[in-house]
Amino acid sequence: MTFRLEHVHVKTREPAKTARFYMETLGATLIEASHNDTRFRVDLHGVTLNITDHVDYQKRQQKYGLEHLAVETDHMDGTLAKLKAQGATVLEEMISPIPAHRGGRICFLEGPEGIQLELIEIMP
């Protein structure tokens, strides 16, 4: 039996705005959008994000958000400067190498619906 990550589903009150955030700030590309802009699929560098409001055909209780999404960058300083210039809220910067993160640097930012984004720069 084999497994692989198929997608990450982000539920938000503003699917179009959230999809734009991932495309404009992190370079995601649009895979598919519904005709009424309520459902989006974007490719975030090999990881598919489904971005919707609550889904009417699901019976279980639905929640908005996700705890955090980690994205690796090969240039922390440049990525952080770009995100700050676009108004991203920095929650915590750990610029010193972190042993638990393979000696890399990490930074947490706040994205749409309060989803935290973790930027990781792995050191060679």
Backbone as numpy.savetxt, mean C-alpha at the origin, in Angstrom:
# Nx Ny Nz CAx CAy CAz Cx Cy Cz
1.03 -29.63 -2.20 0.18 -28.45 -2.20 1.07 -27.21 -2.20
0.77 -26.25 -3.07 1.55 -25.01 -3.11 0.63 -23.82 -2.91
1.19 -22.76 -2.40 0.43 -21.54 -2.16 1.22 -20.35 -2.67
0.52 -19.30 -3.01 1.15 -18.03 -3.37 0.16 -16.93 -3.02
0.67 -15.77 -2.78 -0.18 -14.61 -2.51 -0.90 -14.23 -3.79
-2.24 -14.21 -3.77 -3.02 -13.88 -4.97 -3.35 -12.40 -5.02
-3.77 -11.84 -3.89 -4.04 -10.40 -3.84 -4.15 -9.94 -2.40
-4.10 -8.62 -2.22 -4.39 -7.97 -0.95 -5.60 -7.10 -1.22
-6.64 -7.21 -0.38 -7.88 -6.46 -0.60 -7.93 -5.30 0.39
-8.01 -4.10 -0.16 -8.12 -2.88 0.65 -9.54 -2.37 0.50
-10.27 -2.27 1.61 -11.63 -1.73 1.56 -11.60 -0.29 2.05
-12.24 0.58 1.28 -12.15 2.01 1.54 -13.45 2.70 1.14
-13.74 3.80 1.78 -14.92 4.59 1.42 -14.73 5.31 0.09
-13.47 5.46 -0.35 -13.16 6.18 -1.59 -12.22 5.36 -2.47
-12.76 4.35 -3.17 -11.91 3.48 -3.97 -11.09 4.21 -5.04
-11.68 5.15 -5.75 -10.94 5.85 -6.82 -9.77 6.64 -6.25
-10.01 7.35 -5.17 -8.95 8.15 -4.53 -7.83 7.25 -4.01
-8.20 6.13 -3.42 -7.22 5.20 -2.88 -6.39 4.57 -4.00
-7.04 4.17 -5.09 -6.31 3.60 -6.23 -5.32 4.62 -6.80
-5.76 5.86 -6.93 -4.87 6.92 -7.42 -3.65 7.08 -6.51
-3.87 6.99 -5.19 -2.77 7.12 -4.24 -1.69 6.07 -4.53
-2.07 4.81 -4.67 -1.09 3.75 -4.91 -0.41 3.91 -6.27
-1.15 4.39 -7.26 -0.56 4.57 -8.59 0.37 5.78 -8.63
-0.06 6.89 -8.05 0.72 8.13 -8.15 1.90 8.19 -7.19
1.79 7.56 -6.02 2.88 7.67 -5.05 3.82 6.48 -5.05
3.30 5.29 -5.36 4.14 4.09 -5.29 4.31 3.39 -6.63
3.82 3.99 -7.71 4.06 3.44 -9.03 3.25 2.22 -9.40
2.13 1.97 -8.72 1.25 0.86 -9.10 0.66 1.14 -10.48
0.30 0.08 -11.18 -0.33 0.24 -12.50 -1.73 -0.35 -12.47
-2.62 0.28 -13.19 -4.01 -0.15 -13.23 -4.15 -1.44 -14.03
-4.79 -2.44 -13.44 -5.10 -3.68 -14.13 -6.52 -3.60 -14.67
-7.43 -3.13 -13.80 -8.85 -3.13 -14.15 -9.60 -2.13 -13.27
-10.62 -1.49 -13.85 -11.49 -0.60 -13.08 -12.92 -0.86 -13.51
-13.85 -0.84 -12.56 -15.26 -1.03 -12.91 -15.77 0.21 -13.64
-16.88 0.04 -14.34 -17.42 1.16 -15.13 -17.86 2.33 -14.26
-18.18 2.09 -13.00 -18.63 3.17 -12.12 -17.59 3.56 -11.07
-16.35 3.16 -11.29 -15.23 3.52 -10.40 -15.43 3.12 -8.94
-16.05 1.97 -8.71 -16.21 1.50 -7.34 -15.29 0.32 -7.02
-14.69 -0.27 -8.05 -13.78 -1.41 -7.85 -12.57 -1.25 -8.75
-11.40 -1.44 -8.15 -10.14 -1.32 -8.89 -9.25 -2.51 -8.56
-8.45 -2.90 -9.54 -7.36 -3.86 -9.33 -6.11 -3.16 -9.85
-5.10 -3.07 -9.00 -3.84 -2.47 -9.42 -2.69 -3.43 -9.11
-1.65 -3.33 -9.92 -0.45 -4.14 -9.72 0.58 -3.26 -9.02
0.89 -3.62 -7.79 1.90 -2.90 -7.01 3.19 -3.70 -7.08
3.86 -3.59 -8.21 5.16 -4.24 -8.42 5.11 -5.74 -8.12
4.11 -6.41 -8.70 3.99 -7.86 -8.56 2.96 -8.32 -7.55
2.40 -7.43 -6.78 1.34 -7.77 -5.82 0.06 -7.08 -6.27
-0.99 -7.87 -6.45 -2.27 -7.30 -6.87 -3.02 -6.76 -5.66
-3.46 -5.50 -5.76 -4.32 -4.91 -4.74 -5.72 -4.80 -5.32
-6.71 -5.37 -4.63 -8.11 -5.14 -4.95 -8.55 -3.99 -4.06
-9.14 -2.96 -4.64 -9.53 -1.77 -3.88 -11.01 -1.53 -4.12
-11.82 -1.67 -3.06 -13.27 -1.52 -3.18 -13.84 -0.87 -1.92
-15.11 -0.50 -2.00 -15.88 -0.18 -0.81 -16.37 -1.53 -0.29
-17.31 -1.53 0.65 -17.89 -2.81 1.08 -18.50 -3.49 -0.14
-18.43 -4.81 -0.17 -18.92 -5.60 -1.30 -20.31 -6.12 -0.95
-21.31 -5.80 -1.77 -22.70 -6.11 -1.43 -23.02 -7.61 -1.42
-22.27 -8.43 -2.12 -22.58 -9.86 -2.15 -21.96 -10.64 -0.99
-21.15 -10.00 -0.16 -20.57 -10.68 0.99 -21.47 -10.51 2.20
-21.73 -11.59 2.89 -22.65 -11.57 4.04 -21.94 -11.26 5.35
-20.67 -11.58 5.45 -19.95 -11.40 6.71 -19.74 -9.91 6.98
-19.43 -9.59 8.24 -19.14 -8.20 8.59 -17.85 -7.78 7.88
-17.89 -6.63 7.24 -16.74 -6.12 6.51 -16.15 -4.92 7.24
-14.84 -4.77 7.15 -14.15 -3.66 7.81 -13.37 -2.88 6.76
-13.16 -1.62 7.04 -12.30 -0.81 6.18 -10.86 -0.98 6.61
-9.96 -0.88 5.64 -8.55 -0.80 5.95 -7.78 -2.10 5.94
-6.61 -2.04 6.53 -5.62 -3.09 6.60 -4.58 -2.56 7.59
-3.92 -3.39 8.37 -2.98 -2.88 9.37 -1.82 -2.15 8.72
-1.05 -2.86 7.92 -0.03 -2.15 7.14 0.38 -2.97 5.93
0.91 -2.28 4.97 1.38 -2.87 3.73 2.85 -2.47 3.61
3.73 -3.46 3.46 5.16 -3.17 3.38 5.61 -3.15 1.92
6.34 -2.11 1.56 6.84 -1.93 0.20 8.35 -1.71 0.28
9.10 -2.51 -0.48 10.55 -2.35 -0.49 10.96 -1.29 -1.50
11.90 -0.46 -1.12 12.46 0.55 -2.01 13.97 0.41 -2.05
14.58 0.76 -3.16 16.04 0.71 -3.23 16.64 2.09 -2.99
15.79 3.06 -2.66 16.28 4.43 -2.41 15.37 5.10 -1.38
15.61 4.81 -0.11 14.75 5.31 0.96 14.66 6.83 0.95
15.79 7.51 0.86 15.78 8.97 0.96 14.94 9.60 -0.16
15.11 9.13 -1.39 14.36 9.68 -2.51 12.88 9.37 -2.42
12.55 8.13 -2.03 11.15 7.73 -1.91 10.47 8.53 -0.82
11.14 8.67 0.31 10.58 9.42 1.44 10.38 10.88 1.07
11.34 11.47 0.39 11.20 12.88 -0.03 10.00 13.05 -0.96
9.82 12.11 -1.89 8.69 12.18 -2.83 7.36 12.08 -2.08
7.27 11.12 -1.16 6.02 10.94 -0.41 5.72 12.15 0.48
6.75 12.69 1.13 6.55 13.88 1.97 6.09 15.06 1.12
6.68 15.22 -0.07 6.30 16.32 -0.96 4.84 16.20 -1.41
4.33 14.97 -1.44 2.95 14.74 -1.83 2.00 14.77 -0.63
2.54 15.12 0.53 1.70 15.30 1.70 1.51 14.08 2.57
2.30 13.04 2.35 2.17 11.84 3.19 2.53 12.16 4.63
1.81 11.54 5.55 2.07 11.73 6.97 3.05 10.66 7.43
4.21 11.07 7.90 5.21 10.14 8.42 4.85 9.83 9.86
4.71 8.55 10.17 4.36 8.12 11.52 5.60 7.80 12.35
6.58 7.19 11.70 7.81 6.82 12.41 8.91 6.54 11.40
10.05 7.17 11.61 11.22 6.92 10.76 12.26 6.19 11.59
12.73 5.07 11.08 13.82 4.33 11.71 14.95 4.29 10.70
15.71 5.37 10.66 16.74 5.52 9.64 17.98 4.68 9.93
18.24 4.39 11.21 19.38 3.53 11.53 19.06 2.10 11.09
20.08 1.32 10.69 19.83 -0.06 10.31 19.14 -0.85 11.42
18.14 -1.62 11.05 17.36 -2.42 11.99 17.74 -3.89 11.81
18.35 -4.54 12.82 18.76 -5.94 12.68 17.61 -6.87 12.28
16.42 -6.66 12.82 15.28 -7.53 12.51 14.84 -7.38 11.05
15.26 -6.31 10.40 14.90 -6.08 9.00 16.11 -6.25 8.10
16.91 -7.28 8.39 18.09 -7.62 7.59 19.04 -6.44 7.43
19.15 -5.65 8.50 20.07 -4.53 8.48 19.59 -3.34 7.69
18.33 -3.34 7.33 17.78 -2.26 6.52 17.21 -1.12 7.33
16.68 -0.15 6.61 16.02 1.00 7.24 14.53 0.90 6.94
13.71 1.36 7.87 12.27 1.33 7.66 11.65 2.66 8.04
10.46 2.89 7.50 9.70 4.10 7.80 8.22 3.76 7.66
7.41 4.20 8.60 5.96 4.01 8.51 5.30 5.33 8.14
4.36 5.26 7.20 3.60 6.42 6.76 2.12 6.07 6.81
1.28 7.09 6.79 -0.16 6.84 6.77 -0.69 7.06 5.37
-1.44 6.08 4.86 -2.08 6.17 3.56 -3.58 6.35 3.72
-4.34 6.21 2.64 -5.79 6.36 2.69 -6.43 5.38 3.69
-7.54 5.81 4.30 -8.29 5.02 5.29 -7.44 4.65 6.48
-6.36 5.37 6.72 -5.52 5.09 7.87 -4.62 3.88 7.72
-4.58 3.29 6.51 -3.71 2.14 6.30 -2.26 2.61 6.40
-1.50 1.90 7.20 -0.09 2.25 7.35 0.72 1.59 6.25
1.64 2.36 5.68 2.57 1.85 4.69 3.94 1.79 5.35
4.60 0.66 5.22 5.96 0.52 5.73 6.89 0.51 4.53
7.80 1.45 4.48 8.84 1.44 3.46 10.04 0.72 4.05
10.62 -0.18 3.27 11.78 -0.95 3.73 12.89 -0.80 2.69
14.06 -0.44 3.16 15.24 -0.41 2.30 16.20 -1.46 2.85
16.42 -2.53 2.09 17.32 -3.60 2.50 18.74 -3.18 2.13
19.63 -3.28 3.08 21.03 -2.92 2.83 21.76 -4.12 2.25
22.67 -3.86 1.29 23.42 -4.98 0.68 24.40 -5.60 1.65
